[in-house]
Short mmCIF file of C-alpha atoms in Angstrom, two decimals:
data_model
loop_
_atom_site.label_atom_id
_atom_site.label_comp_id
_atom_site.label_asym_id
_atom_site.label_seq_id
_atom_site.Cartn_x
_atom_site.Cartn_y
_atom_site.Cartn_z
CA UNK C 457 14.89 116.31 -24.98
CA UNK C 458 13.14 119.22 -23.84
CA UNK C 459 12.25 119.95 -27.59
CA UNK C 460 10.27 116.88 -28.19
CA UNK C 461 8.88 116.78 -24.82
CA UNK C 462 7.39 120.53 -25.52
CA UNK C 463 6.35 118.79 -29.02
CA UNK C 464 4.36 116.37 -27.56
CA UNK C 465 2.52 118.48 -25.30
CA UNK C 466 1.82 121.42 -26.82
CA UNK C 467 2.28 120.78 -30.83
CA UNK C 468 2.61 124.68 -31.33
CA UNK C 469 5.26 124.98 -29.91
CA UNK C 470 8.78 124.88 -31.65
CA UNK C 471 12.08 125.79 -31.05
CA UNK C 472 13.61 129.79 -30.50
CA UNK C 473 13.92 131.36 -33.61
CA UNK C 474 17.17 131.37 -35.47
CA UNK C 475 18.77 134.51 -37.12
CA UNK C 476 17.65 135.54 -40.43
CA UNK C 477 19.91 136.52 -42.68
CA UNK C 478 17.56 139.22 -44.48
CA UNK C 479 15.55 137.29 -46.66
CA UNK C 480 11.89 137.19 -45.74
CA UNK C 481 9.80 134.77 -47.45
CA UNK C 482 6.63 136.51 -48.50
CA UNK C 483 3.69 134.94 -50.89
CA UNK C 484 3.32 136.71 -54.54
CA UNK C 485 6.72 138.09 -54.24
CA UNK C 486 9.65 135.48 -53.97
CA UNK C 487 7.63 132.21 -52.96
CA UNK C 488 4.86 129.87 -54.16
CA UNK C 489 2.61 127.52 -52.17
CA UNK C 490 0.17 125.36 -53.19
CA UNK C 491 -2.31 123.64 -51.27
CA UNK C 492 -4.93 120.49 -52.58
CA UNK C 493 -7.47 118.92 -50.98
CA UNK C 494 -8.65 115.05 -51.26
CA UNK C 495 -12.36 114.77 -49.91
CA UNK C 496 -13.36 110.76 -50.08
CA UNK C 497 -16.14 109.41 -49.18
CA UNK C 498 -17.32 106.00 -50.14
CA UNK C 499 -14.76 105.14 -52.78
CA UNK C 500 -15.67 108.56 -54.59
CA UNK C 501 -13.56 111.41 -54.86
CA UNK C 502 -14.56 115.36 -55.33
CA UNK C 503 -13.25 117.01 -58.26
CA UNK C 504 -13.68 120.53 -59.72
CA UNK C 505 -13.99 121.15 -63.55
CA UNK C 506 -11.88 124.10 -64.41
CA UNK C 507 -12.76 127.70 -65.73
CA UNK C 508 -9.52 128.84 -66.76
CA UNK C 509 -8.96 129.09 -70.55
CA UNK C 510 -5.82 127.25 -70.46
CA UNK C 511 -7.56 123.74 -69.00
CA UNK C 512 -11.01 125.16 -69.19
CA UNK C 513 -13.51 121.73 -68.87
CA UNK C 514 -10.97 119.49 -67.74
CA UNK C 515 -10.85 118.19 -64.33
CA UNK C 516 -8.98 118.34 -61.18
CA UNK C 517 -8.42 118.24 -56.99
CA UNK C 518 -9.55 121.89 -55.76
CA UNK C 519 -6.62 123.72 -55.63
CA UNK C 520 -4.79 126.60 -55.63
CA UNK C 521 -2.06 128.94 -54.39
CA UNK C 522 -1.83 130.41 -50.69
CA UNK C 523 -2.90 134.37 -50.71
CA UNK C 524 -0.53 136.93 -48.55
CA UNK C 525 -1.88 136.70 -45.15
CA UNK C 526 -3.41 133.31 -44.76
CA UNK C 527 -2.32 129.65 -43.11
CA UNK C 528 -1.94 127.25 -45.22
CA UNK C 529 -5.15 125.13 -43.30
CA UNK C 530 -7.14 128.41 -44.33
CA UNK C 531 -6.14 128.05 -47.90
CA UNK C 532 -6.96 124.68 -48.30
CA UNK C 533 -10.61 125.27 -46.69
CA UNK C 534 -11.02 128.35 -48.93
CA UNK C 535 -10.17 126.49 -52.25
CA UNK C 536 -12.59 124.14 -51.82
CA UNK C 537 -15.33 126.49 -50.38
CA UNK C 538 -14.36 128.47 -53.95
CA UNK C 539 -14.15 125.69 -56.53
CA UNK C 540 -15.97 122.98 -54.71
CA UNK C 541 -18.92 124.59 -52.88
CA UNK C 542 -17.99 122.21 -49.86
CA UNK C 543 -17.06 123.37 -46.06
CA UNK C 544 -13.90 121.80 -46.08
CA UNK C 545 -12.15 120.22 -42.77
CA UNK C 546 -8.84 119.06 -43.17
CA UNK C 547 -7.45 116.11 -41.02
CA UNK C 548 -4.07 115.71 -42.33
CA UNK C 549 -1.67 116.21 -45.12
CA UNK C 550 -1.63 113.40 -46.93
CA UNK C 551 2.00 114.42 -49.13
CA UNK C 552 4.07 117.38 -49.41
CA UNK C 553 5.55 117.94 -52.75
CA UNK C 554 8.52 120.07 -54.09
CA UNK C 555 12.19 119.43 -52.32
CA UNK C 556 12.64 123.68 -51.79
CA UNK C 557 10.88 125.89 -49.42
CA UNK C 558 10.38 128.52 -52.29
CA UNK C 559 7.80 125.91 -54.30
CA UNK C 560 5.66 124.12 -53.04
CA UNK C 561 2.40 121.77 -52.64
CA UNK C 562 0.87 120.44 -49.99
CA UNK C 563 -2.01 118.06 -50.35
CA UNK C 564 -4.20 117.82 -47.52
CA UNK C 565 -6.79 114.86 -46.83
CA UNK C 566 -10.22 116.08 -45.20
CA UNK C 567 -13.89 115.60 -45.15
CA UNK C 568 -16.80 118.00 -45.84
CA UNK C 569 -18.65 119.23 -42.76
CA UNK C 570 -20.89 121.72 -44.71
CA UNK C 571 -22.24 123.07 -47.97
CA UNK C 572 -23.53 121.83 -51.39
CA UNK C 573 -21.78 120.17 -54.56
CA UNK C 574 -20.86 123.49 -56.71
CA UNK C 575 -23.37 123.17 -59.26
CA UNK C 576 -23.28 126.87 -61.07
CA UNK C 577 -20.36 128.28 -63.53
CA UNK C 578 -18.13 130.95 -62.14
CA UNK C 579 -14.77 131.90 -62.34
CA UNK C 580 -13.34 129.67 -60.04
CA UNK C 581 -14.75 126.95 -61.54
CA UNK C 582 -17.98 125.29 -63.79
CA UNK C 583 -18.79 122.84 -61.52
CA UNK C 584 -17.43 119.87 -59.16
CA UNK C 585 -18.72 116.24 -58.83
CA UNK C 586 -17.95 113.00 -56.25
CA UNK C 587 -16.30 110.74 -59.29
CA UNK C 588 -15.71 106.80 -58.94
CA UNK C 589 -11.99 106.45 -57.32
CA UNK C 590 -11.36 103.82 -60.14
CA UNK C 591 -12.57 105.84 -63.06
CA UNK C 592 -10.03 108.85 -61.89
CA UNK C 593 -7.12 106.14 -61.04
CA UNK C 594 -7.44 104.84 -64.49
CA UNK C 595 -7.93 108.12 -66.36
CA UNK C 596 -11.24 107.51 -67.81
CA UNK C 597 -12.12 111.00 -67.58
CA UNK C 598 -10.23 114.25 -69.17
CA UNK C 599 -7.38 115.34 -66.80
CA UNK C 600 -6.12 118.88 -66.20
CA UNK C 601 -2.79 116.87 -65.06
CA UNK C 602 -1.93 113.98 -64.33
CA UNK C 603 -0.08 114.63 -61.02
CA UNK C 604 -3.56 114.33 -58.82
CA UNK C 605 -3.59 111.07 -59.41
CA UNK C 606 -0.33 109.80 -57.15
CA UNK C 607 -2.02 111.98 -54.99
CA UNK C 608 -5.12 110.37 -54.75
CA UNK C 609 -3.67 106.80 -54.68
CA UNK C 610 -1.69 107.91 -50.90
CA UNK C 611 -4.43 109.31 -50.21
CA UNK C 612 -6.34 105.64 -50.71
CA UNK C 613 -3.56 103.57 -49.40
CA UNK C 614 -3.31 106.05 -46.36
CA UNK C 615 -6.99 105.23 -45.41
CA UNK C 616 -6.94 101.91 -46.05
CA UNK C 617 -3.83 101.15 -43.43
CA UNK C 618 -5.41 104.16 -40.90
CA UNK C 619 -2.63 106.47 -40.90
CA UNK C 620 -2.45 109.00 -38.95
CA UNK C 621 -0.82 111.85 -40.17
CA UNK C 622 -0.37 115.40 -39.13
CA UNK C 623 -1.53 119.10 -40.07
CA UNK C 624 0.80 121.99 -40.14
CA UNK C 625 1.34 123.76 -36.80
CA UNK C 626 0.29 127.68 -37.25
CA UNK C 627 3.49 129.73 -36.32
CA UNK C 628 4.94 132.79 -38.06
CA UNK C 629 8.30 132.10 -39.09
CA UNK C 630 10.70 135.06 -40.81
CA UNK C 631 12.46 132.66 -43.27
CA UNK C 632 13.22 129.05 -43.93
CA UNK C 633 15.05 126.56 -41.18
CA UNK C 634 15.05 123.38 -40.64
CA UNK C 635 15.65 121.00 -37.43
CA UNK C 636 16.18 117.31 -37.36
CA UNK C 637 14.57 114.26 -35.08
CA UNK C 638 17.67 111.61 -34.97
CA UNK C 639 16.47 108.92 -33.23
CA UNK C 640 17.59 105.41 -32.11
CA UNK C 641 15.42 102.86 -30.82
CA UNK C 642 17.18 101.14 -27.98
CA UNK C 643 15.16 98.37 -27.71
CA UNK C 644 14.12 98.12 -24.49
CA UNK C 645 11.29 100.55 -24.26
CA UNK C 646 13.64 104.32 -24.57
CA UNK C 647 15.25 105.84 -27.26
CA UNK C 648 18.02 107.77 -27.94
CA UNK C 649 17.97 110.93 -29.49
CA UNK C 650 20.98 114.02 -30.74
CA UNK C 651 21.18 116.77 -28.74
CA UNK C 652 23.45 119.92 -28.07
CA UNK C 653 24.62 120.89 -24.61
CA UNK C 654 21.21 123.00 -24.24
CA UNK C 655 18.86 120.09 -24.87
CA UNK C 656 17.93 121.09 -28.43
CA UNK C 657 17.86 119.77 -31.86
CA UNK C 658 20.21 120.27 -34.39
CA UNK C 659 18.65 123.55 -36.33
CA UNK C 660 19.67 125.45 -39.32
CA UNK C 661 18.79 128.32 -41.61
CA UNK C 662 17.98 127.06 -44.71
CA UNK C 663 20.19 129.39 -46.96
CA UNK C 664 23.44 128.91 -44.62
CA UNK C 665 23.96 126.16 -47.16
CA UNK C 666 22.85 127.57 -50.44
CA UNK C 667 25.76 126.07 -52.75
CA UNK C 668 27.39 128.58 -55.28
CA UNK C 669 25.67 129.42 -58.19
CA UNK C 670 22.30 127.48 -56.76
CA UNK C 671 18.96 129.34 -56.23
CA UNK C 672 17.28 129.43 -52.89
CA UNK C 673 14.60 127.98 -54.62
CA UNK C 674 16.31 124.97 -55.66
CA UNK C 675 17.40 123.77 -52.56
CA UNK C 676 16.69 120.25 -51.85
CA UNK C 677 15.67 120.09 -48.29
CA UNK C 678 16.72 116.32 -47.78
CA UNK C 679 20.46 117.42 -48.89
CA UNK C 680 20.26 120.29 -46.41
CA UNK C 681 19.60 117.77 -43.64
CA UNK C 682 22.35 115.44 -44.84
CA UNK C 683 25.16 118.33 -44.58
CA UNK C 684 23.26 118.85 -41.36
CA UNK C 685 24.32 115.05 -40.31
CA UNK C 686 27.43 115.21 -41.71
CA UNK C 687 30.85 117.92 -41.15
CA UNK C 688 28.86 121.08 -41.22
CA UNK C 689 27.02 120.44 -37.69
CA UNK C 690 26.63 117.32 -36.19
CA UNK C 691 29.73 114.99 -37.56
CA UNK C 692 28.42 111.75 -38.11
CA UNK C 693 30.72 110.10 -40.83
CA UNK C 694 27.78 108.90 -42.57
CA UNK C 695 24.44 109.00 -43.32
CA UNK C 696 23.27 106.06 -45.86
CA UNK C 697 22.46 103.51 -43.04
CA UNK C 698 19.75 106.72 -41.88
CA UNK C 699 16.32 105.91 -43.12
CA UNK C 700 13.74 109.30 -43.55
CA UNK C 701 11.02 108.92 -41.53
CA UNK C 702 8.82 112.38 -42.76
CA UNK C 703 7.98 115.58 -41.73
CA UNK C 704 7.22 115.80 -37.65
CA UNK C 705 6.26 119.29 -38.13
CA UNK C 706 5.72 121.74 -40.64
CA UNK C 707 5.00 125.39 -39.33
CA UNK C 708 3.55 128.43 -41.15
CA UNK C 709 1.42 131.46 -40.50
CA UNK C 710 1.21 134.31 -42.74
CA UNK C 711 -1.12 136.08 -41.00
CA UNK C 712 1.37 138.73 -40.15
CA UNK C 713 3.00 139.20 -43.47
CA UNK C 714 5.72 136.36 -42.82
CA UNK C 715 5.84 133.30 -45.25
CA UNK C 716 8.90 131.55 -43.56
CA UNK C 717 8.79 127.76 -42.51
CA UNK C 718 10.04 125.55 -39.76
CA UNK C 719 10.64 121.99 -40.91
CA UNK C 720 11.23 119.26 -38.34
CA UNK C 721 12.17 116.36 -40.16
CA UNK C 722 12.42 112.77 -38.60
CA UNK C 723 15.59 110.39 -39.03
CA UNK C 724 16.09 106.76 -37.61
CA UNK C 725 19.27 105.91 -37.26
CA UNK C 726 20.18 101.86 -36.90
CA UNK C 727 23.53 102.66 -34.42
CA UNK C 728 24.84 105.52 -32.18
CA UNK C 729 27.38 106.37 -33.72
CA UNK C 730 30.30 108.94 -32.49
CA UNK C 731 29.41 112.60 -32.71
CA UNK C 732 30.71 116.02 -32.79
CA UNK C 733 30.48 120.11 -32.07
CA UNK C 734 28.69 119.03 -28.55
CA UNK C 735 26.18 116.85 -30.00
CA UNK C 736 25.78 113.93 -27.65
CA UNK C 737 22.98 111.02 -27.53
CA UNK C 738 20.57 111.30 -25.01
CA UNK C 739 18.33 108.34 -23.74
CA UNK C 740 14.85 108.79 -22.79
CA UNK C 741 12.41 106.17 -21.63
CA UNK C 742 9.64 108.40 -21.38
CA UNK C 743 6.63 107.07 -23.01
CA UNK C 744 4.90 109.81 -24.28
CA UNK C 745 8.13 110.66 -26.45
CA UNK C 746 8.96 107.68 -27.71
CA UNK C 747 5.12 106.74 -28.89
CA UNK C 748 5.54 110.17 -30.93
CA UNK C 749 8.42 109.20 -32.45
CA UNK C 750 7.94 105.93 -33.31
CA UNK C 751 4.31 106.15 -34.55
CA UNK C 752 3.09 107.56 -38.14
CA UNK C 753 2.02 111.21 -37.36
CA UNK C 754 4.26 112.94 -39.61
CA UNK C 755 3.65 114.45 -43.22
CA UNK C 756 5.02 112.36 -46.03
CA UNK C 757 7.94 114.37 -48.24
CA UNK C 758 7.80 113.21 -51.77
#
């Protein structure tokens, strides 16, 4: 319980790192991560006409890849900054695409706290413009891609029902792992939550179960958590009855050369069912903990 409890109070910080087994993420080299922003404001949406040759005049979300040495929040406010002209401040990610660590998107949800509506051709971009919600939704204007437009439509739906969310917590990490949440709501105002003898989380290295043959950028991180649930760590005998409830935490900071990630995904689980390898349920009626779990600030996986 200690995990969460540190969680709640201090989002930064996570649990000990595990041992790597060589591989060290790193930007450019053996990994790719994209960040997007959605900037709304009064059923309009900001997007950037493109200067590359390949899409040059069509449009699109600012966006672009993560440079060595940058979070991913820093990314996401330079991109826009670039291609937008607009001080960007992100409030949450509103989706994070790609099942692997090695590829990814994420799509952050902000609003503009300074600067002025890129108006002048460079090489980032010709130009961005606030566009009707509708006349992007219904692809009345010329599309670099299609795949903004999902995007855009969470994005909507997201501020329409006022969810929450969550940013990315800035912490180096040497190389992909992945804990789990598993929580049971009692009921009666506690939860129950898996734990090992120490108080922590179930927690992996990512590659410990890269099948045969498989790339480490192909791994789906929702299997990974499923072996996690299953034989390899925790023994429950199954795991369709456990419903997905997002990302908790996402961590990242490549300020220091390191491009690993800490996911800390969050399961319900309907029963409390038997357990193995020292794993034991662990009730908690603290308040704090069980408003965090149950409430909507995690990062959708899609």
């Amino acid at each position: 319980m200690e995990d969460l409890r540190k969680m709640v109070s201090s989002p930064n910080t996570l649990p000990a790192e595990l041992p790597t087994d060589g591989f060290i993420p790193q930007l450019r080299r053996n990994c790719c991560y994209i960040v997007s922003a959605v900037i709304i404001n009064q059923n309009k949406v900001v997007l950037i006409q493109e200067a590359k040759l390949g899409c040059r005049g069509k449009w699109y979300l600012p966006a672009g890849r993560v440079e060595r040495g940058e979070t991913l929040i820093q990314a996401a406010k330079r991109e826009v900054l670039e291609e937008a002209g607009l001080v960007f401040s992100p409030t949450r990610v509103v989706g994070i695409e790609g099942s692997s660590p090695g590829w990814m998107r994420i799509n952050f949800i902000g609003e503009v706290i300074g600067g002025e509506i890129k108006t002048h051709e460079d090489k980032e971009s010709l130009q961005a413009k606030w566009f009707d919600i509708d006349e992007v939704l219904n692809s009345r204007i010329s599309l670099r891609a299609g795949d903004i437009i999902p995007v855009i439509k969470s994005a909507v739906e997201q501020e329409k029902t006022k969810f929450t969310g969550a940013l990315p917590v800035e912490i180096e990490r040497p190389n992909y792992t992945i804990s789990l949440v598993v929580v049971h709501d009692n009921q009666n105002n506690s939860i129950s939550l898996i734990e090992d003898a120490e108080g922590k989380f179930p927690t992996a290295v990512i590659p410990k179960w890269n099948p045969a043959g498989v790339d480490r950028d192909t791994l789906d991180i929702l299997e990974i958590a499923q072996r996690i649930c299953k034989q390899d760590q925790i023994g429950l005998e199954t795991t369709s009855d456990l419903k997905f409830g997002g990302v908790s935490s996402l961590a990242h900071d490549g300020r220091q050369g390191n491009d690993g990630i800490h996911f800390t995904l969050l399961y319900f689980s309907p029963h409390l069912s038997s357990l193995d390898n020292g794993y034991t349920w662990q009730s908690s009626n603290d308040s704090c903990i069980r408003e965090f779990v149950l409430s909507d600030k995690v990062m959708p996986l899609k």
